[in-house]
XYZ file of C-alpha atoms in Angstrom:
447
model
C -6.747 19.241 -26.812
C -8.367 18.173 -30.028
C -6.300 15.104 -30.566
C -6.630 11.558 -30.881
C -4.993 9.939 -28.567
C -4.134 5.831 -27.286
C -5.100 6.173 -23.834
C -6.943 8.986 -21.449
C -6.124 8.490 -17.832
C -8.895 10.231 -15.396
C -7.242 10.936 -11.547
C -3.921 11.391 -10.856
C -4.191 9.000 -7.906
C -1.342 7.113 -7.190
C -2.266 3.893 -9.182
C -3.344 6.057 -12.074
C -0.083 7.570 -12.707
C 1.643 4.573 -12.557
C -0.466 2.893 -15.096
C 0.009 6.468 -16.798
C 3.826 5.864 -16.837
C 4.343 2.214 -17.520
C 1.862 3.118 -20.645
C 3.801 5.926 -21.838
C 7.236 3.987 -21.321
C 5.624 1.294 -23.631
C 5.552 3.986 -26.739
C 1.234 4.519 -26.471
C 0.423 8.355 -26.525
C -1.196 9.325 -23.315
C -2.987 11.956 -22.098
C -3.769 12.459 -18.235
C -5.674 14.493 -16.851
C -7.337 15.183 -13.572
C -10.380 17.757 -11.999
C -8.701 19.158 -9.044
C -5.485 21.411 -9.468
C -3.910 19.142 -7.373
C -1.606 15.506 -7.863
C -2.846 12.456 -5.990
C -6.774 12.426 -5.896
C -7.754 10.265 -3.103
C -3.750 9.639 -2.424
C -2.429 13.247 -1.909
C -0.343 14.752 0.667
C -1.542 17.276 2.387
C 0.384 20.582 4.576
C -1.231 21.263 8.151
C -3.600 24.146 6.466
C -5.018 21.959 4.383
C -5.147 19.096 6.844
C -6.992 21.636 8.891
C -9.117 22.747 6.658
C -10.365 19.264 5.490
C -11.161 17.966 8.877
C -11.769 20.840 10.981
C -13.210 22.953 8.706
C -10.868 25.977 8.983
C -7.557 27.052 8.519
C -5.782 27.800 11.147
C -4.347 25.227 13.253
C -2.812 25.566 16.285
C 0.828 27.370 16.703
C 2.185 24.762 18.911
C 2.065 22.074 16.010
C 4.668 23.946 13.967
C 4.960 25.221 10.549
C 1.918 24.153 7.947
C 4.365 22.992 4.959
C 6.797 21.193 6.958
C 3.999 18.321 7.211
C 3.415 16.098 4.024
C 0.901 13.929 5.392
C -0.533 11.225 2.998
C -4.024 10.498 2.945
C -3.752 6.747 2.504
C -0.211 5.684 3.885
C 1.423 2.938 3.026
C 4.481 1.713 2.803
C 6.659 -0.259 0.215
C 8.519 -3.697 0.452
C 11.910 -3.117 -0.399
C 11.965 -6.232 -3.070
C 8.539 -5.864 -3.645
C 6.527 -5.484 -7.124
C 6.099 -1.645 -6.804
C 10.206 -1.295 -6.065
C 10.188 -3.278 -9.110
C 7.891 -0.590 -11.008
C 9.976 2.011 -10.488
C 12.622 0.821 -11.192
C 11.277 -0.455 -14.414
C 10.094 2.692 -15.321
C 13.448 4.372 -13.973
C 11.082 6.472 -11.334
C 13.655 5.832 -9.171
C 15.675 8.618 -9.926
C 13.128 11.428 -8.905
C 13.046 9.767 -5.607
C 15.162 9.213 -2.576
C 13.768 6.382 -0.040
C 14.567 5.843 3.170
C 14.518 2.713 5.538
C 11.342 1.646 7.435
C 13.102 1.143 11.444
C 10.134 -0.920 12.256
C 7.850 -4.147 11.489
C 5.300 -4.913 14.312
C 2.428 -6.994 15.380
C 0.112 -7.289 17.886
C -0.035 -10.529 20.061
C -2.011 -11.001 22.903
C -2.355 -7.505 24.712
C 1.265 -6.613 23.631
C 3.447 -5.134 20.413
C 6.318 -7.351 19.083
C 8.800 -7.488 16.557
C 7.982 -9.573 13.328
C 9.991 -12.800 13.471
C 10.884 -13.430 9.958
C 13.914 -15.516 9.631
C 14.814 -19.137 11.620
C 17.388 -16.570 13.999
C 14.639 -14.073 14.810
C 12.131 -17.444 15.704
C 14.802 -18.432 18.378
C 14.680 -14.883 19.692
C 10.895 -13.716 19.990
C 9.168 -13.386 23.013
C 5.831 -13.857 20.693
C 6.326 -18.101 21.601
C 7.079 -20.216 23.773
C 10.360 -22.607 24.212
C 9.493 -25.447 22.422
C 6.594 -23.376 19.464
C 10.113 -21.495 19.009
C 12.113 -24.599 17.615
C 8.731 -25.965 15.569
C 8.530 -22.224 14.083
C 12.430 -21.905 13.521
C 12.160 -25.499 11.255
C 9.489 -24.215 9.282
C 11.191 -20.772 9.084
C 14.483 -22.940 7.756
C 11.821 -24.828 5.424
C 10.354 -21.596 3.707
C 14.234 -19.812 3.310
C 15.642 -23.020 1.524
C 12.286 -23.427 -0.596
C 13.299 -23.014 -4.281
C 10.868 -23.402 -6.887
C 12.838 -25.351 -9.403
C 15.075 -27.228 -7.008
C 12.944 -30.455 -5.927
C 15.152 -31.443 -2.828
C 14.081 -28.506 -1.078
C 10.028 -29.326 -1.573
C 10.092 -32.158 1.055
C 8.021 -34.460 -0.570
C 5.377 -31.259 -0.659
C 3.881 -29.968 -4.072
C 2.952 -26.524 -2.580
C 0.951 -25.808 -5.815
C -1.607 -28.380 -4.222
C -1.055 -28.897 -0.822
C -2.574 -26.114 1.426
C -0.936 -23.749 3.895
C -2.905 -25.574 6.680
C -1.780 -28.632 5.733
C 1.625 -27.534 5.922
C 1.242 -25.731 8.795
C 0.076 -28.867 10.404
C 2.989 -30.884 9.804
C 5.202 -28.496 11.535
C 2.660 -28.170 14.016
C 2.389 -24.462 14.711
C -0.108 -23.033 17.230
C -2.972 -20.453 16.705
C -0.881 -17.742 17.290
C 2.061 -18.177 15.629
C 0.543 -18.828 12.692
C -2.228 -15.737 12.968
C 1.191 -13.462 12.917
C 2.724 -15.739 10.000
C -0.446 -15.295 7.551
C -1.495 -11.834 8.997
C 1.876 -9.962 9.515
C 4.612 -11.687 7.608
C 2.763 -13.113 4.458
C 0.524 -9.569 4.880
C -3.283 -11.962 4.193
C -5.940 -9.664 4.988
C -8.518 -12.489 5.540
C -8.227 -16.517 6.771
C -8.573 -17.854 2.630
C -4.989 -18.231 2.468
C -5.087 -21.411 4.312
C -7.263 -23.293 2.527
C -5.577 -22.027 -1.009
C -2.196 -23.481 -1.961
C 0.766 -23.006 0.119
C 3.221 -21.658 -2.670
C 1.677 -18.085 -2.441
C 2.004 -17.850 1.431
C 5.803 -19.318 0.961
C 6.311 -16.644 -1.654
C 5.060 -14.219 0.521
C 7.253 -15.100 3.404
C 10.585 -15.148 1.325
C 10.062 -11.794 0.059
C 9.330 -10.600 3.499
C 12.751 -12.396 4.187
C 14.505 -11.292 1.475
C 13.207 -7.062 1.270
C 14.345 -7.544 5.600
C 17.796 -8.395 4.521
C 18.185 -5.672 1.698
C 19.093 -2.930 4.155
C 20.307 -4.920 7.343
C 17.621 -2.318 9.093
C 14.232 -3.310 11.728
C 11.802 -3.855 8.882
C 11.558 -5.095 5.258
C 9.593 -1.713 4.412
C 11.006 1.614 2.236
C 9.102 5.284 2.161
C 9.896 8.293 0.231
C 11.017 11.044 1.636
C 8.656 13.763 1.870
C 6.272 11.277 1.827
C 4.116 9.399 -1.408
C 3.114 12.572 -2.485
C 6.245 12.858 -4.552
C 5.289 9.361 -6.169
C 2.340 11.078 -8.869
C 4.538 14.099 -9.545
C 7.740 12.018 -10.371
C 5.278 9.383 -12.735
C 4.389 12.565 -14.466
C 7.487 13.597 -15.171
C 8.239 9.895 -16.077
C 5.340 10.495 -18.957
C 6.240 13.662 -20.113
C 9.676 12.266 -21.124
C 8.037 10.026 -23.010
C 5.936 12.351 -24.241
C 2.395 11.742 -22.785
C 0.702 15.364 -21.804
C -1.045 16.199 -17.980
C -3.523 18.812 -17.158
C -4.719 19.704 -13.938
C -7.482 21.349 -13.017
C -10.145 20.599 -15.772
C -13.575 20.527 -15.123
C -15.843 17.516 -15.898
C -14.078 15.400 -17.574
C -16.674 13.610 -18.909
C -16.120 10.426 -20.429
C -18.050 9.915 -24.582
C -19.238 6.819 -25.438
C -19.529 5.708 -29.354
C -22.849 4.378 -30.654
C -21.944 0.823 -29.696
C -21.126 1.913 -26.089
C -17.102 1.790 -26.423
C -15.222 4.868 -24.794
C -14.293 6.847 -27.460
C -13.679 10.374 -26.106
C -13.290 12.503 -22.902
C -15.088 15.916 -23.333
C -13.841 19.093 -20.660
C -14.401 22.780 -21.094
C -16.264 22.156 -24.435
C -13.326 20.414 -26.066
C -13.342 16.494 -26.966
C -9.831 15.042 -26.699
C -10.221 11.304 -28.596
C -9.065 8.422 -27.440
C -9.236 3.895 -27.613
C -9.511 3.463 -23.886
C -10.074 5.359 -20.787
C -8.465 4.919 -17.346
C -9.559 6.297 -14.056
C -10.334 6.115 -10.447
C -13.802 5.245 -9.745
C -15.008 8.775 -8.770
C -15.140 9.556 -12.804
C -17.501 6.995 -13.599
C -19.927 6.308 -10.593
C -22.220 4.409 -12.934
C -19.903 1.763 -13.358
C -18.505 0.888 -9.744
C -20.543 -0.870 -6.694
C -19.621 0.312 -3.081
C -17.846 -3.181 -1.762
C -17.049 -1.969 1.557
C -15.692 1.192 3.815
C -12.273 2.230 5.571
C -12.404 3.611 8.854
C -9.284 5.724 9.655
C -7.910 7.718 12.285
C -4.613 10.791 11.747
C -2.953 11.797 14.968
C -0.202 14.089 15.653
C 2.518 13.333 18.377
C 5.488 14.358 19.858
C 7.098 11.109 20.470
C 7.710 7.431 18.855
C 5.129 5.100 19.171
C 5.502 3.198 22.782
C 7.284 -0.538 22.869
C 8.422 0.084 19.238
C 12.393 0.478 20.367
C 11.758 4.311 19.727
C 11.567 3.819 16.030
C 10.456 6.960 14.152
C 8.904 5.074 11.190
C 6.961 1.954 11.849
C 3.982 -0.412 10.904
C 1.703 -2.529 13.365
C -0.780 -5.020 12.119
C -3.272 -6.038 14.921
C -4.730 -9.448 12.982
C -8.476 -9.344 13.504
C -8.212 -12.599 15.635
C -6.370 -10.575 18.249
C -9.110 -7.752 18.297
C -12.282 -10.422 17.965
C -13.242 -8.713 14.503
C -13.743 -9.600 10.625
C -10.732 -7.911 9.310
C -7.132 -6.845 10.792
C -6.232 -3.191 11.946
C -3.045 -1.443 11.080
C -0.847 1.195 12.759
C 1.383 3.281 10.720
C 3.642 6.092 11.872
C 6.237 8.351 10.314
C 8.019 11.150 11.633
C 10.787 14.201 10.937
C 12.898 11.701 10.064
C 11.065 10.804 6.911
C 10.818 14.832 6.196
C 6.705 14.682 6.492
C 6.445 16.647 9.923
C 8.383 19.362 12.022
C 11.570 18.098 13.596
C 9.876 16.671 16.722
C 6.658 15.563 15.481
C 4.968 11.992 14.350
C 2.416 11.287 12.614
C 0.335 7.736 13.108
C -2.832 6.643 11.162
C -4.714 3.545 12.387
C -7.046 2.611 9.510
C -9.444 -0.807 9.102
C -12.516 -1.687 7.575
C -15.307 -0.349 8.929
C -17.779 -2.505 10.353
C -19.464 0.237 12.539
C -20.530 4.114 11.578
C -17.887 4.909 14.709
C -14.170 5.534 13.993
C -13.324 6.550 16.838
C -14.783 3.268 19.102
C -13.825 0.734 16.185
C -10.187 2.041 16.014
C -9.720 2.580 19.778
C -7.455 -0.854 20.032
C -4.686 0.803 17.694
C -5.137 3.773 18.727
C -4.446 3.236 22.405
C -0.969 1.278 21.659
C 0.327 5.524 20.328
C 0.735 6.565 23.861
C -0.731 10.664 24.224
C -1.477 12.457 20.930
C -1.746 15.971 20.101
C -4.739 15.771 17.716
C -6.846 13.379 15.864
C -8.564 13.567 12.683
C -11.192 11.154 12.075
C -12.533 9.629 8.721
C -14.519 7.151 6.754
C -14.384 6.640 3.272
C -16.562 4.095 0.740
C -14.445 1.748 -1.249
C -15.525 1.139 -4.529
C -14.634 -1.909 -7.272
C -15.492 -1.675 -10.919
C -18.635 -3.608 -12.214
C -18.199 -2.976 -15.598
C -16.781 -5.259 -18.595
C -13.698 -3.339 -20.168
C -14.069 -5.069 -23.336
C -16.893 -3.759 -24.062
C -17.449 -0.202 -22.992
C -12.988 0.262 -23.411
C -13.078 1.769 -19.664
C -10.475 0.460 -17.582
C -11.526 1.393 -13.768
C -9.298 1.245 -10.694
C -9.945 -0.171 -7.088
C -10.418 1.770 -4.352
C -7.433 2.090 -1.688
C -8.187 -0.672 1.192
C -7.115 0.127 4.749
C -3.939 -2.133 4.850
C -0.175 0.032 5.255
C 1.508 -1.795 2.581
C 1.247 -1.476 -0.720
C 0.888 -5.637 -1.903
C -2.863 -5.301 -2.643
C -2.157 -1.604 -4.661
C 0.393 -2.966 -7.224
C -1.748 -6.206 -7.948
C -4.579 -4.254 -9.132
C -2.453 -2.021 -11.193
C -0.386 -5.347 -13.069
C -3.940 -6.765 -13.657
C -5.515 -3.365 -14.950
C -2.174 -3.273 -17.199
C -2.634 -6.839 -18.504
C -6.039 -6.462 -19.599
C -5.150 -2.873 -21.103
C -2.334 -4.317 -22.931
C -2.912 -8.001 -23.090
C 0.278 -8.836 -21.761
C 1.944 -9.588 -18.145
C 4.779 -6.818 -16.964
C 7.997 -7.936 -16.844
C 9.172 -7.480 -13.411
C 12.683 -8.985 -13.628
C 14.667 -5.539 -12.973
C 17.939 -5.263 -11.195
C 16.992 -4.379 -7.720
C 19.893 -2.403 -6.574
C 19.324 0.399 -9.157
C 16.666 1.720 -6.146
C 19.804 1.364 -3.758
C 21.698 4.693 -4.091
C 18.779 7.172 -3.445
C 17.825 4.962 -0.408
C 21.626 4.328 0.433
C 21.905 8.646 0.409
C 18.874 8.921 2.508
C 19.073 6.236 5.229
């Protein structure tokens, strides 16, 4: 271990190894390493037994929920736009080909007591049941107005410079109500807050197109894409990724403390009495405590089922976002649910986790909304976890520290904290311009 190496990654969580990989794939030597024996930190995938265990304390879970390692449940759940910058990742990285995906059936929100379908496109407007006759025409021509909305072509801007004008001000002009536009910014565009609307419209537009456009990729219910066997097989296939390239892993080592040089740089990690040396560090913020401030917590609740979520058309994989308008709360609540069909339970069984920020100490009260729209449920594991941001200044100390996982189910927030962490590692931007349909075969096989 007594080399010198570019980079040390810290954690084999999930954005970890795919800094890991893009790092090794750009030629830097790379050595990752994490304290548990285990891939995935705070985003492994965990068998029944160990689900058990964690929660309950023990390890032996009922008979009647089937065989422990037919369930690959992930501890934070989300899934993946189909055109989306992670898609784009892997495929960059050619990740891809350790992985077969599989169509999302579902994209949901909550309106009003109810679960519907996520209009995305002028067609779907007409259709919904979320509006009303005439808020379905005003939503269909600003539906029509974001799909022929091209950057570079000036005809399609309608006298609108959405670099300065803001989403409410568009909004306006089309004249949408509350509601409609609550499940445009909250469950189309995926905002996690109100900002947007005061910020320029061109994000929110982007957003919406790439809904529009991941949607159409597989002609199937939802714009979404998940693994088989769940994102535990994401970490594992990044380290494969680096070992090609030849960056080493080790699991399993102790400590992992990080050494500082006299003028406070990283210069070192030091396990088991051996110094491995290094120009930068990378890791989760468990590794460095010192240098992260608790920002905030995610409540989140696991239950087994036997059946699809209700109102969903019986789809067997499927996300809900309940915007936090619709619940009278400061931030949104999400429903996600997988099943058999995604080869992360027995054949028969679902698995749903409703997960928000906290603003209480009780789970199981503050996620009572989502959880009531899953219909009866074998068992439920509850949780709360702190989420942590970094505090320190990587040019100075060379530590590079990730974000803690937020409670959404997709995985927008995830990748933009990786790109940024990249950029200042490498002081350039990731080029993201990748042929989409080399991610088509595995999830072609699969679907």
């Amino acid at each position: 271990m007594d080399e010198e190496y570019d980079v040390i990654v810290l954690g084999t969580g999930l954005k970890e190894c795919i800094i890991s990989g893009l790092l090794s794939v750009d030629g830097l030597k790379v050595l990752h390493m994490d304290r548990n024996d285990y891939y995935g930190g705070e985003s492994s995938s965990l068998n029944l037994i160990k689900l058990w265990k964690r929660f309950k304390g023990n390890d032996t879970p009922p008979e009647h929920l089937g065989i422990s390692k037919e369930y690959n449940v992930d501890m934070i759940p989300k899934f993946m736009m189909a055109n989306g910058a992670l898609v784009r990742v892997l495929i960059h990285t050619s990740v891809t080909k350790y992985l077969n995906f599989k169509a999302v059936d579902g994209s949901f929100v909550y309106n009003n007591g109810k679960i519907h379908k996520v209009p995305a496109t002028d067609v779907e407007a007409l259709k919904s049941n979320l509006m009303g006759l005439f808020e379905k025409r005003r939503a269909r021509k600003f539906f029509i107005y974001v799909q022929d909305y091209e950057e570079e072509d000036a005809k399609s801007h309608e006298g609108l410079d959405l670099t300065k004008v803001t989403t409410r001000e568009v909004i306006s002009k089309y004249g949408l109500e509350d509601d409609t536009v609550d499940f445009i910014g909250h469950a189309l565009a995926l905002h996690r807050d109100d900002s947007y609307l005061d910020e320029p419209a061109i994000d929110t537009v982007k957003r919406m197109k790439l809904y529009a456009e991941s949607l159409a990729r597989f002609q199937g219910g939802s714009p979404y894409i998940y693994p088989l066997y769940g994102l535990g097989e994401l970490p594992q296939a990044f380290a494969r990724l680096s070992a090609v390239y030849g960056g080493t892993y080790m699991l399993n080592k102790p400590e992992c403390k990080v050494e500082f040089d006299e003028s406070g740089k990283a210069c070192g990690v030091t396990s088991e009495g051996e110094t491995a040396k290094c120009k930068k560090v990378v890791c989760d913020p468990s590794y460095l405590p010192e240098k992260v401030k608790k920002v905030g917590r995610v409540a989140r609740a696991i239950c087994i089922m036997k059946h699809p979520i209700p109102d969903t058309k019986d789809s067997h994989s499927v996300q809900i976002i309940l915007p936090k308008k619709q619940l009278k709360r400061k931030s949104d609540m999400y429903v996600f649910c997988c099943s058999y069909a995604h080869n992360v339970a027995p054949k028969g069984k679902f698995i749903a986790f409703v997960s928000t920020e906290a603003e209480t100490d009780k789970p199981e009260i503050e996620l009572k909304p989502g959880i009531d729209l899953l219909g009866p449920v074998e068992e439920t594991f509850f949780d709360i976890y702190d989420r942590y941001e970094p505090i320190n200044n990587p040019e100075e100390d060379s530590c590079f520290l990730t974000n803690s996982y937020d409670a959404s189910t997709h995985f927008e927030t995830t990748v933009k904290d990786v790109l940024s962490l990249y950029n200042k590692i490498t002081g350039k931007e990731l080029d993201l311009s990748v042929d989409l349909n080399a991610a088509s075969a595995a999830e072609q096989e699969a679907a």
